Coordinates of C-alpha atoms and ligand atoms in Angstrom, one line a residue:
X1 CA 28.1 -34.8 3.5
X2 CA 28.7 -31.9 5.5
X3 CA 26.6 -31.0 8.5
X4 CA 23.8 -27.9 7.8
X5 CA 24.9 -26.9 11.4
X6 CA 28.5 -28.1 11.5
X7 CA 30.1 -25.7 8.9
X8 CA 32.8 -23.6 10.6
X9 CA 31.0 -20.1 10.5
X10 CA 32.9 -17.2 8.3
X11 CA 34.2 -14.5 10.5
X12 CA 32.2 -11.9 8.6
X13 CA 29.0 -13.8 9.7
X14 CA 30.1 -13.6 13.0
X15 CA 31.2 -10.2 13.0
X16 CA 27.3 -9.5 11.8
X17 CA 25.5 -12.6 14.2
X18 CA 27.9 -12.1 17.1
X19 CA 26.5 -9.6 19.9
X20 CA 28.8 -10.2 22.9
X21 CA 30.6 -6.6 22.2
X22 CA 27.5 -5.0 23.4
X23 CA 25.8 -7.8 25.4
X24 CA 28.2 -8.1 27.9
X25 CA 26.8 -5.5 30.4
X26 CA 23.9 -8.1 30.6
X27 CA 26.0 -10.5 32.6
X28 CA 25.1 -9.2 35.8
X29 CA 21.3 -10.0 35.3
X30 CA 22.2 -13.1 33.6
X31 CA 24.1 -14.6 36.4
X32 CA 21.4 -13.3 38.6
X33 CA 19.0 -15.1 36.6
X34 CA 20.6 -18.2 36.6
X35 CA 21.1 -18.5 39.7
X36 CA 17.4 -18.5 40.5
X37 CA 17.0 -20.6 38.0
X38 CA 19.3 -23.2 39.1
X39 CA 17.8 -23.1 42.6
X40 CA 14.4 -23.8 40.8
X41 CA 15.6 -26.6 39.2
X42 CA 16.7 -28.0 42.5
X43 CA 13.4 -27.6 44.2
X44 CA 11.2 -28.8 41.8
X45 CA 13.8 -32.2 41.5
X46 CA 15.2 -31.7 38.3
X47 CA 19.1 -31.6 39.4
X48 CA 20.2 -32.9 42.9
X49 CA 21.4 -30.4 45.7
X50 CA 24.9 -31.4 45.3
X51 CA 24.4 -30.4 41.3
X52 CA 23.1 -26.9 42.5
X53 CA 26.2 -26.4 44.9
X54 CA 28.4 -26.8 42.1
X55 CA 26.5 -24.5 39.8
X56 CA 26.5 -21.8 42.5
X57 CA 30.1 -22.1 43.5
X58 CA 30.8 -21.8 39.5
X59 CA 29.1 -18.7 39.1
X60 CA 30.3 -17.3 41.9
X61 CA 33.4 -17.6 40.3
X62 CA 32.5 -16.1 36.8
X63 CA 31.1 -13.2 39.1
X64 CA 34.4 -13.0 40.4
X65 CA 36.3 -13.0 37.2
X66 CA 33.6 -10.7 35.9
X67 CA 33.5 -7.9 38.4
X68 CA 37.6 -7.9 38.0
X69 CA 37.4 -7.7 34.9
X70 CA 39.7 -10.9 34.2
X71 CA 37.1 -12.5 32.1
X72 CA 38.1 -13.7 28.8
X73 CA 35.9 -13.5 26.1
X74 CA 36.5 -16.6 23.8
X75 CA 36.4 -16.4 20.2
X76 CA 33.0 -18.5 19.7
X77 CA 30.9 -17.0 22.4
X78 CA 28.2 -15.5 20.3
X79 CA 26.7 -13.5 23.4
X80 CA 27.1 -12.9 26.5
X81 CA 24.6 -16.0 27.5
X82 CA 27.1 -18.4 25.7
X83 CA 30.5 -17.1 27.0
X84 CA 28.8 -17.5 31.2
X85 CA 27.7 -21.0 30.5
X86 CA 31.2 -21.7 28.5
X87 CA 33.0 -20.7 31.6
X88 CA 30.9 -21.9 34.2
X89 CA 31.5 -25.6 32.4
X90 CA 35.5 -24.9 32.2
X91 CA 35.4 -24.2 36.0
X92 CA 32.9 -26.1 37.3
X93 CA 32.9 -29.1 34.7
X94 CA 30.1 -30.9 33.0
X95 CA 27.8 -30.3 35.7
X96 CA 27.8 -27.0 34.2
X97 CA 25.9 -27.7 31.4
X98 CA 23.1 -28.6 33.3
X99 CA 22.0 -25.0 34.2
X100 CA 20.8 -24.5 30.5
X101 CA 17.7 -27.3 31.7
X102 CA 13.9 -26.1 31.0
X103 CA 15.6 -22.5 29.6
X104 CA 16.5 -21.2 26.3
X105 CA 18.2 -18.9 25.2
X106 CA 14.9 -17.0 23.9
X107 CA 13.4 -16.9 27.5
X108 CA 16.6 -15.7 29.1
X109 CA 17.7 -13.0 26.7
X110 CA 14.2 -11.5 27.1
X111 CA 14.5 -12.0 30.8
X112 CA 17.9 -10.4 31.2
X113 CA 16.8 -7.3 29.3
X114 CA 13.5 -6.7 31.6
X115 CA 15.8 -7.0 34.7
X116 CA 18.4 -4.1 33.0
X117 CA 15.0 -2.0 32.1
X118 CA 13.4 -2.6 35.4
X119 CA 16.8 -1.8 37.2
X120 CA 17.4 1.7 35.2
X121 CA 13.8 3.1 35.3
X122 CA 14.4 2.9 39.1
X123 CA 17.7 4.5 38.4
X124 CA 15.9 7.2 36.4
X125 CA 13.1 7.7 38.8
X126 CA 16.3 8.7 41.5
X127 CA 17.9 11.0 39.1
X128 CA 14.4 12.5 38.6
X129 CA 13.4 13.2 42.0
X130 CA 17.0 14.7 42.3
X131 CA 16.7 16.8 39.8
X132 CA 13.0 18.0 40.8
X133 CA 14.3 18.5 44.2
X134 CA 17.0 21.0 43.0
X135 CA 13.9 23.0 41.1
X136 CA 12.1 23.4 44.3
X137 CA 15.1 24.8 45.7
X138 CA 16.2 27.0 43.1
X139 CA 12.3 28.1 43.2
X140 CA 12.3 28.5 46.8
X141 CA 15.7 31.2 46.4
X142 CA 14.0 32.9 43.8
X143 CA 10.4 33.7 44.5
X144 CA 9.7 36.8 43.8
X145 CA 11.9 37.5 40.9
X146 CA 10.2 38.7 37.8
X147 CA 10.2 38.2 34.4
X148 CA 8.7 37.8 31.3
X149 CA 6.9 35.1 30.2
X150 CA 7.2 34.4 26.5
X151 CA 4.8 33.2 23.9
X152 CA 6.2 33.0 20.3
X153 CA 9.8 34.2 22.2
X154 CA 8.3 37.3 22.3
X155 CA 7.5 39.0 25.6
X156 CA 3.7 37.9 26.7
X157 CA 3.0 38.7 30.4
X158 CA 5.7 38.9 33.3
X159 CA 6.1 35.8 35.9
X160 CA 7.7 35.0 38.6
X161 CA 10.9 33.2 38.0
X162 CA 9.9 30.1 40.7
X163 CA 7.0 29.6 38.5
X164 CA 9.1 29.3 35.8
X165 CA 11.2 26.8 37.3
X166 CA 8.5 25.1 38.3
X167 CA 6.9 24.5 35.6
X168 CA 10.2 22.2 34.6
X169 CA 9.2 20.4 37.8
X170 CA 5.6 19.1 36.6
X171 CA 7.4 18.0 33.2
X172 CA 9.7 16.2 35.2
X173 CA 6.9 14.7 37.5
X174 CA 5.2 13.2 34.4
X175 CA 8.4 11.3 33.1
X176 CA 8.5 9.7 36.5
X177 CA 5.3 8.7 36.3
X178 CA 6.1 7.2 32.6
X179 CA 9.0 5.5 34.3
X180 CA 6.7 3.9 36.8
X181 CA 4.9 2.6 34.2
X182 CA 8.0 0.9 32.8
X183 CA 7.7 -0.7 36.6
X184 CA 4.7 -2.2 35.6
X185 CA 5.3 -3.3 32.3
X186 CA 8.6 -5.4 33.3
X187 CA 6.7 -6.9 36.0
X188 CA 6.0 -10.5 34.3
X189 CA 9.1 -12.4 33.9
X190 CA 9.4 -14.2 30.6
X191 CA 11.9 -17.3 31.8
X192 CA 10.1 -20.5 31.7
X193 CA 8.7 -20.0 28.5
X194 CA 11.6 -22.1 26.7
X195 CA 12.0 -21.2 23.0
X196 CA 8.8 -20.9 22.7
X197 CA 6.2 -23.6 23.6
X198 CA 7.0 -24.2 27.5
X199 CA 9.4 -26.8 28.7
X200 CA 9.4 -30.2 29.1
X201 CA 9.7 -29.9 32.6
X202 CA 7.3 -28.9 35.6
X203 CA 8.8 -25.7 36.7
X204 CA 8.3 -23.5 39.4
X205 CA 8.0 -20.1 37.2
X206 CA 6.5 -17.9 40.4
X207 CA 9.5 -19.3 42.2
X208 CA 11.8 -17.6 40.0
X209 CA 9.7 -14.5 39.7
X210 CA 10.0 -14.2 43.1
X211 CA 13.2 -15.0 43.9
X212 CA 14.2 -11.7 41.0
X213 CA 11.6 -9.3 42.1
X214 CA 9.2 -9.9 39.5
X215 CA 5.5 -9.8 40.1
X216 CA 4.0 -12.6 38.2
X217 CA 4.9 -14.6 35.2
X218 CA 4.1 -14.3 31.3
X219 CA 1.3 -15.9 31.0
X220 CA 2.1 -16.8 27.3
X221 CA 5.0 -18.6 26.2
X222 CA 5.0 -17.3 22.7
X223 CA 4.2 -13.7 23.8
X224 CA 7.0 -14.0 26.8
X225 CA 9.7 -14.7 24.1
X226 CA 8.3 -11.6 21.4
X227 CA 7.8 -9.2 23.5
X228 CA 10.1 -6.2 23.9
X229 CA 7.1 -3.8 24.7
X230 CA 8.6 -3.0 27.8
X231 CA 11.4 -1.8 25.7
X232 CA 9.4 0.6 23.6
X233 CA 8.1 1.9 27.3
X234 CA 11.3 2.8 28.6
X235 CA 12.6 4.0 24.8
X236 CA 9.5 6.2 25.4
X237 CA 9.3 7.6 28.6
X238 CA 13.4 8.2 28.3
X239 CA 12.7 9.9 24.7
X240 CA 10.0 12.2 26.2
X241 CA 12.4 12.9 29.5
X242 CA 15.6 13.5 27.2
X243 CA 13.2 16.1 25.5
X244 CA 12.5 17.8 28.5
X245 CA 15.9 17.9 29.2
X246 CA 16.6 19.6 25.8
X247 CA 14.0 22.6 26.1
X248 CA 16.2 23.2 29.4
X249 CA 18.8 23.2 27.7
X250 CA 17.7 25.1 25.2
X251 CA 16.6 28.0 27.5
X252 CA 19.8 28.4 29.2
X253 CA 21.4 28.4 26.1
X254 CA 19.4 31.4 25.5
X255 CA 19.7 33.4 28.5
X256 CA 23.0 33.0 28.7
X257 CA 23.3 34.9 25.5
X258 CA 24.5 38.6 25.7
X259 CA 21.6 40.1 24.4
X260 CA 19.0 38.3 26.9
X261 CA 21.9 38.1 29.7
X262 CA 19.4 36.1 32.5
X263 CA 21.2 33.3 33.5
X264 CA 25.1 32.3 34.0
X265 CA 26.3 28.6 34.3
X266 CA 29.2 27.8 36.6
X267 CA 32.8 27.2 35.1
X268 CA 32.0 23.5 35.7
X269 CA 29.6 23.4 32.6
X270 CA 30.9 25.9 30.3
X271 CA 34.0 26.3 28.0
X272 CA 35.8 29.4 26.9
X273 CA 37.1 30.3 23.2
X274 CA 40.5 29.4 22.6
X275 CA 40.5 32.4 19.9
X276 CA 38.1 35.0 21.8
X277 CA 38.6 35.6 25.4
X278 CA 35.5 37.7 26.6
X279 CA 33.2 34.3 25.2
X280 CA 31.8 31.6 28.2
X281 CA 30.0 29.3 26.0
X282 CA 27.4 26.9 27.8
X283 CA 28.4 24.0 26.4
X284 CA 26.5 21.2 28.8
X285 CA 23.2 23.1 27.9
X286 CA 23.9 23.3 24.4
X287 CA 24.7 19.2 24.8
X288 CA 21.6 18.4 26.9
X289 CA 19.7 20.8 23.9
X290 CA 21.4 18.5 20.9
X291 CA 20.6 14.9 22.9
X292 CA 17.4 14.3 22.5
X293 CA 17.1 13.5 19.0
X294 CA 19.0 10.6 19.1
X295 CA 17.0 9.2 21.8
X296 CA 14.1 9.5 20.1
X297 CA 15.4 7.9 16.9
X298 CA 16.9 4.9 19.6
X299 CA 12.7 4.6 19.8
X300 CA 12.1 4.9 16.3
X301 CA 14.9 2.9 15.4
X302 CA 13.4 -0.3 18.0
X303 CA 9.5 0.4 16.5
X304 CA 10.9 -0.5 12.8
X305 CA 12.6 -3.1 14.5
X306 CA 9.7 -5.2 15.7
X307 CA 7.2 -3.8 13.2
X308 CA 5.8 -7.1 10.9
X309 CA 7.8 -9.6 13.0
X310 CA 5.6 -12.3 13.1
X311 CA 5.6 -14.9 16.3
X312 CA 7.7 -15.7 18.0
X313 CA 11.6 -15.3 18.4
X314 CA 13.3 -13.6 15.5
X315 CA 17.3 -12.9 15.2
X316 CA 16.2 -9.1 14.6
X317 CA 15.2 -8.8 18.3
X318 CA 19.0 -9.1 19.0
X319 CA 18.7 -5.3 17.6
X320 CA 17.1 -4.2 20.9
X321 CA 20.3 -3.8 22.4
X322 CA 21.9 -1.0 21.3
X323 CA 19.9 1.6 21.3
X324 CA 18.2 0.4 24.3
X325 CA 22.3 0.6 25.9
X326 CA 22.7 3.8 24.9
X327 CA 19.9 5.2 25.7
X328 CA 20.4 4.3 29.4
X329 CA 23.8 6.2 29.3
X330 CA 22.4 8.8 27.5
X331 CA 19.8 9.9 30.0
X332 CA 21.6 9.1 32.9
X333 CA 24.4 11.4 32.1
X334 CA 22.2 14.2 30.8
X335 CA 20.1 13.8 34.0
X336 CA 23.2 13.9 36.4
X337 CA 24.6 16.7 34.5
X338 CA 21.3 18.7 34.6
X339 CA 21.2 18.8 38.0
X340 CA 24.6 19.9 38.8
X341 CA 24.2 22.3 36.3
X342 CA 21.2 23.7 37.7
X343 CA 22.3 23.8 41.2
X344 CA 25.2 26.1 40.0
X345 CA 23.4 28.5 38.0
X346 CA 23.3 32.2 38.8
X347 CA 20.4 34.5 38.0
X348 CA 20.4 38.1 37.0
X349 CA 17.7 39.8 39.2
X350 CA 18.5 43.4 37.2
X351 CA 18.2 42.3 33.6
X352 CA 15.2 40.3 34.0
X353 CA 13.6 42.7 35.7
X354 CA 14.0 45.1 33.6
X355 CA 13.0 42.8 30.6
X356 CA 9.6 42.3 32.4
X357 CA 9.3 46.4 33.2
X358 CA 8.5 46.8 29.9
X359 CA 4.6 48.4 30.2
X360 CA 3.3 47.3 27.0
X361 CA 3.3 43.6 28.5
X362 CA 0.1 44.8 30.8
X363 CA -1.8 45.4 27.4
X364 CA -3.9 42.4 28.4
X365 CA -4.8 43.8 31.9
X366 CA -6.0 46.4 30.4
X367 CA -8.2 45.1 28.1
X368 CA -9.3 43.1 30.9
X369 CA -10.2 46.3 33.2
X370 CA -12.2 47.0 30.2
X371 CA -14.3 43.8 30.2
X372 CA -14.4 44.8 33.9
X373 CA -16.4 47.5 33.1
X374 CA -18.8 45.7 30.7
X375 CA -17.0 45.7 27.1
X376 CA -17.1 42.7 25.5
X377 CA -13.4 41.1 25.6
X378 CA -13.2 41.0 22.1
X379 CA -13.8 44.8 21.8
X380 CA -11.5 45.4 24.4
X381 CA -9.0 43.7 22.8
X382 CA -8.9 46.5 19.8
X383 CA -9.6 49.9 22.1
X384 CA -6.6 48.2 23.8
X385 CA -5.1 47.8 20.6
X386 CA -5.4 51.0 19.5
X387 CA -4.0 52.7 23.3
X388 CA -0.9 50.8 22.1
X389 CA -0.6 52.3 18.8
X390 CA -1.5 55.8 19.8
X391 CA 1.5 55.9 22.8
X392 CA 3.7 54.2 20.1
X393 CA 3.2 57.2 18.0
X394 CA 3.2 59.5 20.6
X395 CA 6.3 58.0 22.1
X396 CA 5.2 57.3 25.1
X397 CA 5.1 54.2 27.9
X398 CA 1.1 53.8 28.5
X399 CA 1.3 55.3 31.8
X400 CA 2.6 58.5 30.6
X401 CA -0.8 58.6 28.6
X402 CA -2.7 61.9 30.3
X403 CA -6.3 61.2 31.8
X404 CA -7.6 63.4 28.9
X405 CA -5.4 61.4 26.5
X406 CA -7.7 58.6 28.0
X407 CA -10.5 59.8 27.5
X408 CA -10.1 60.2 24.2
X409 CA -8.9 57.0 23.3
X410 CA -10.5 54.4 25.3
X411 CA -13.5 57.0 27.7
X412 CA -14.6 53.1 29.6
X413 CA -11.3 53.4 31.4
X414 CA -11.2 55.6 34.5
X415 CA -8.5 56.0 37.4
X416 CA -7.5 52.2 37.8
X417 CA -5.6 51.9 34.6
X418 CA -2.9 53.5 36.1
X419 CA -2.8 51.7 39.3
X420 CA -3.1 48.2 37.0
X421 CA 0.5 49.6 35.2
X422 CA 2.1 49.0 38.5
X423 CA 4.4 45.8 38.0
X424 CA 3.7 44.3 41.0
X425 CA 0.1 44.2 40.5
X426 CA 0.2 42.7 37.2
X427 CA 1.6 39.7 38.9
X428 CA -0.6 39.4 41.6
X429 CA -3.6 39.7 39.6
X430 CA -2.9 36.3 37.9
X431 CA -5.0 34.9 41.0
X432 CA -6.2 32.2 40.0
X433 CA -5.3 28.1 40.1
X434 CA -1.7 27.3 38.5
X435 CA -1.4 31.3 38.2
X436 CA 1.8 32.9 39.2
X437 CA 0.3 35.3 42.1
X438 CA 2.3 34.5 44.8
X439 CA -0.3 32.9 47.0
X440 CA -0.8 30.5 44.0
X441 CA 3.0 30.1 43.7
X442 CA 3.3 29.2 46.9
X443 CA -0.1 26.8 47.1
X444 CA 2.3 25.0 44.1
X445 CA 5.2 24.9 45.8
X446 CA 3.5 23.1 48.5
X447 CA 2.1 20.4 45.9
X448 CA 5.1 20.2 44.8
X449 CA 6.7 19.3 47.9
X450 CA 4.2 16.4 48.3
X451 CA 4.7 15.4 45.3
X452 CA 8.4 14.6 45.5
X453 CA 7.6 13.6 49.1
X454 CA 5.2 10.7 48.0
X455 CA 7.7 9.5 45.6
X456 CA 10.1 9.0 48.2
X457 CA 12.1 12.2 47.2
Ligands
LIG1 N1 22.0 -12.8 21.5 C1 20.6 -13.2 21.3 C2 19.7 -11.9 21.4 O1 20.2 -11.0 21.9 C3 20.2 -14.2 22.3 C4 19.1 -15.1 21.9 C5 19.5 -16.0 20.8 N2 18.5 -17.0 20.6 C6 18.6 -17.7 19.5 N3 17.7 -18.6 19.3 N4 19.5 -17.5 18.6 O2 18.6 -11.9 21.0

């Protein structure tokens, strides 16, 4: 009779079951993990001192093997769990199998992933604050620089460029707060859950918490082994940042074009065509532009994962792996690259200006001068309107409108209207909070700069 669990496994089940390809980069947590965990079991009398010695001293050595890159996968180590505990018993001997006492593998897997989450939202939140720091600097060299503010990608009303750039900054400011949250969600460690029920043993679960920098424990065992939520956050919050990172993108892209002619990116992030020799394409905008989709499906992908799995431990939670691993790189690099790009991009004071000299974007000054002088905004909004039509037709600019053309078309309007067309004042008019008058730009700046100050920026 042959064994239900004895049966050599066919190498295209393994190829399918196996996840050590991609699992691998949990070792460092893992060994982390276990050796807490075998320094719990000494404490709380469950192996003797001289068995924790030996566990130590063997994974030290697998650390050793494993930062030089000498360790050998062998052909049966399903995951990256298996193949430590493999080697730790071929170095340190039977001992070895000791360390797998009061844990499973269902506790530890889900431990080792909030540790990697944990560790790359704080790696995240750096490459946030470094990047929000660049934006109040490029800000802070371009104050007063105008240009227009679009709605529909059609000219609205002229702003200055810093609170353009800043308003990237407060996007920015939320994703770190969505990767704090991430901080709190991987805060209850999982291991001591066993498979599922609890162990047979009397652990000390806070004493491993502790000893990896977790808050508290899981306070259900069937919920400690389930949950990935803490997965879905950082899926979330890195989905939401990576799409941030592509309306960036995005915009570069299209001031670097010819026809708006805004922006330049240094060398460094752009490529030239090998057939036409006048073209600089932007090619790391364009990249940070096209990455965000596939975060976002990373996020999708993990939510039709765990939808309908019932309690507690299912083989499909394996599946959190990948996208979760490539999602890390993914924002990481766009992050880095985002800020060096940034830092080395070059404005062009001339043709933005001149985009935002364009009078026709005061028409809502205008109408509000009207409401000024009692018209209902609404009614404004058409004499104003029709002021634009008529200097159309005439072929004018609305200041070249003559004080009897005026009075004709709009009599509520007196003397001010033409002072209002001056650029400047357009700007400085928007006086109020979160406006880009300068006062107001500057009263942001200096939020700003508490901002990244109070999160350690
Ligand atoms: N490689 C597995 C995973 O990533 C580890 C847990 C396996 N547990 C089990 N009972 N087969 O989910």
């Amino acid at each position: 009779m042959s064994g239900r669990f004895t049966d050599p496994q066919d190498p295209l089940f393994q190829a399918l079951n196996s996840s050590i390809r991609f699992d691998y980069r949990l070792a460092p947590y893992d060994l982390e993990q276990s050796r807490a965990h075998a320094r719990m079991l000494a404490r709380s009398g469950i192996i003797s001192d001289e068995d924790l010695t030996e566990l130590e001293r063997g994974l030290d050595a697998v650390c050793e093997e494993i930062d030089a890159d000498t360790f050998v996968v062998a052909e049966d180590d399903e995951d990256i769990h298996m193949a430590i505990e493999r080697r730790l018993t071929e170095i340190a001997g039977p001992v070895g199998g000791k360390l797998h006492t009061a844990r499973s593998r269902n506790d530890q897997v889900a431990t080792d992933v909030a540790m990697l989450v944990r560790a790359h939202s704080l790696e995240a939140k750096e490459l946030l604050q470094r990047l929000m720091a660049t934006l109040i600097s490029l800000a802070e060299r371009h104050m007063d620089w105008r240009l227009p503010g679009y709605t529909h990608l059609q000219r609205a009303q002229p702003v200055y460029l810093s609170h353009h750039l800043l308003a990237y900054f407060w996007k920015f400011r939320r994703d770190l707060q969505r990767f704090n949250f991430c901080m709190t969600t991987t805060d209850d460690l999982p291991l001591g859950a066993g498979a599922l029920a609890g162990v047979n043993f009397d652990t000390s679960r806070m004493f491993v918490a502790q000893e990896l920098g977790f808050g508290g424990i899981a306070e259900n065992s069937l919920d400690a082994v389930s949950n990935r939520d803490f997965v879905l956050d950082y899926l979330s919050a890195a989905a939401t940042c990576a799409t941030h990172l592509s309306q960036l993108g995005a915009e570069i892209v299209l001031w670097s074009t010819q026809e708006f002619g805004f922006c330049e990116v240094s060398d460094a992030f752009a490529s030239g065509s090998s057939l036409m020799p006048q073209k600089k394409n932007p090619d790391a905008a364009e990249l940070l532009r096209a990455k965000a989709p596939r975060v976002a499906a990373h996020l999708v992908a993990l939510h039709g994962v765990l939808h309908g799995l019932p309690l507690t431990y299912n083989k499909d939670l394996q599946e959190d792996k990948e996208p979760l691993f490539d999602t890390v790189d993914t924002l990481e690099l766009c992050l880095r690259v985002a800020a060096e790009m940034l830092e080395g991009v070059s404005f062009n004071r001339e043709a933005m200006e001149a985009a935002a000299s364009d009078e026709f974007i005061a028409a809502t000054d205008v109408a509000d001068l009207l409401v000024r002088r009692g018209v209902p905004f609404r009614e404004a909004h058409g004499i104003v309107g029709g002021l634009v039509r008529a200097a159309v037709d005439r072929g004018k600019l609305l200041s070249e409108l003559t004080e009897e053309e005026l009075r004709e078309l709009a009599p509520q309007l007196d003397g001010q209207f033409y002072e209002l067309l001056d650029e400047r004042a357009i700007l400085e008019s928007k006086v109020s909070d979160g406006g880009t008058a300068m006062a107001r730009v500057r009263d942001q700046l200096a939020q700003a700069r508490q901002v990244l100050r109070e999160a350690g920026g």
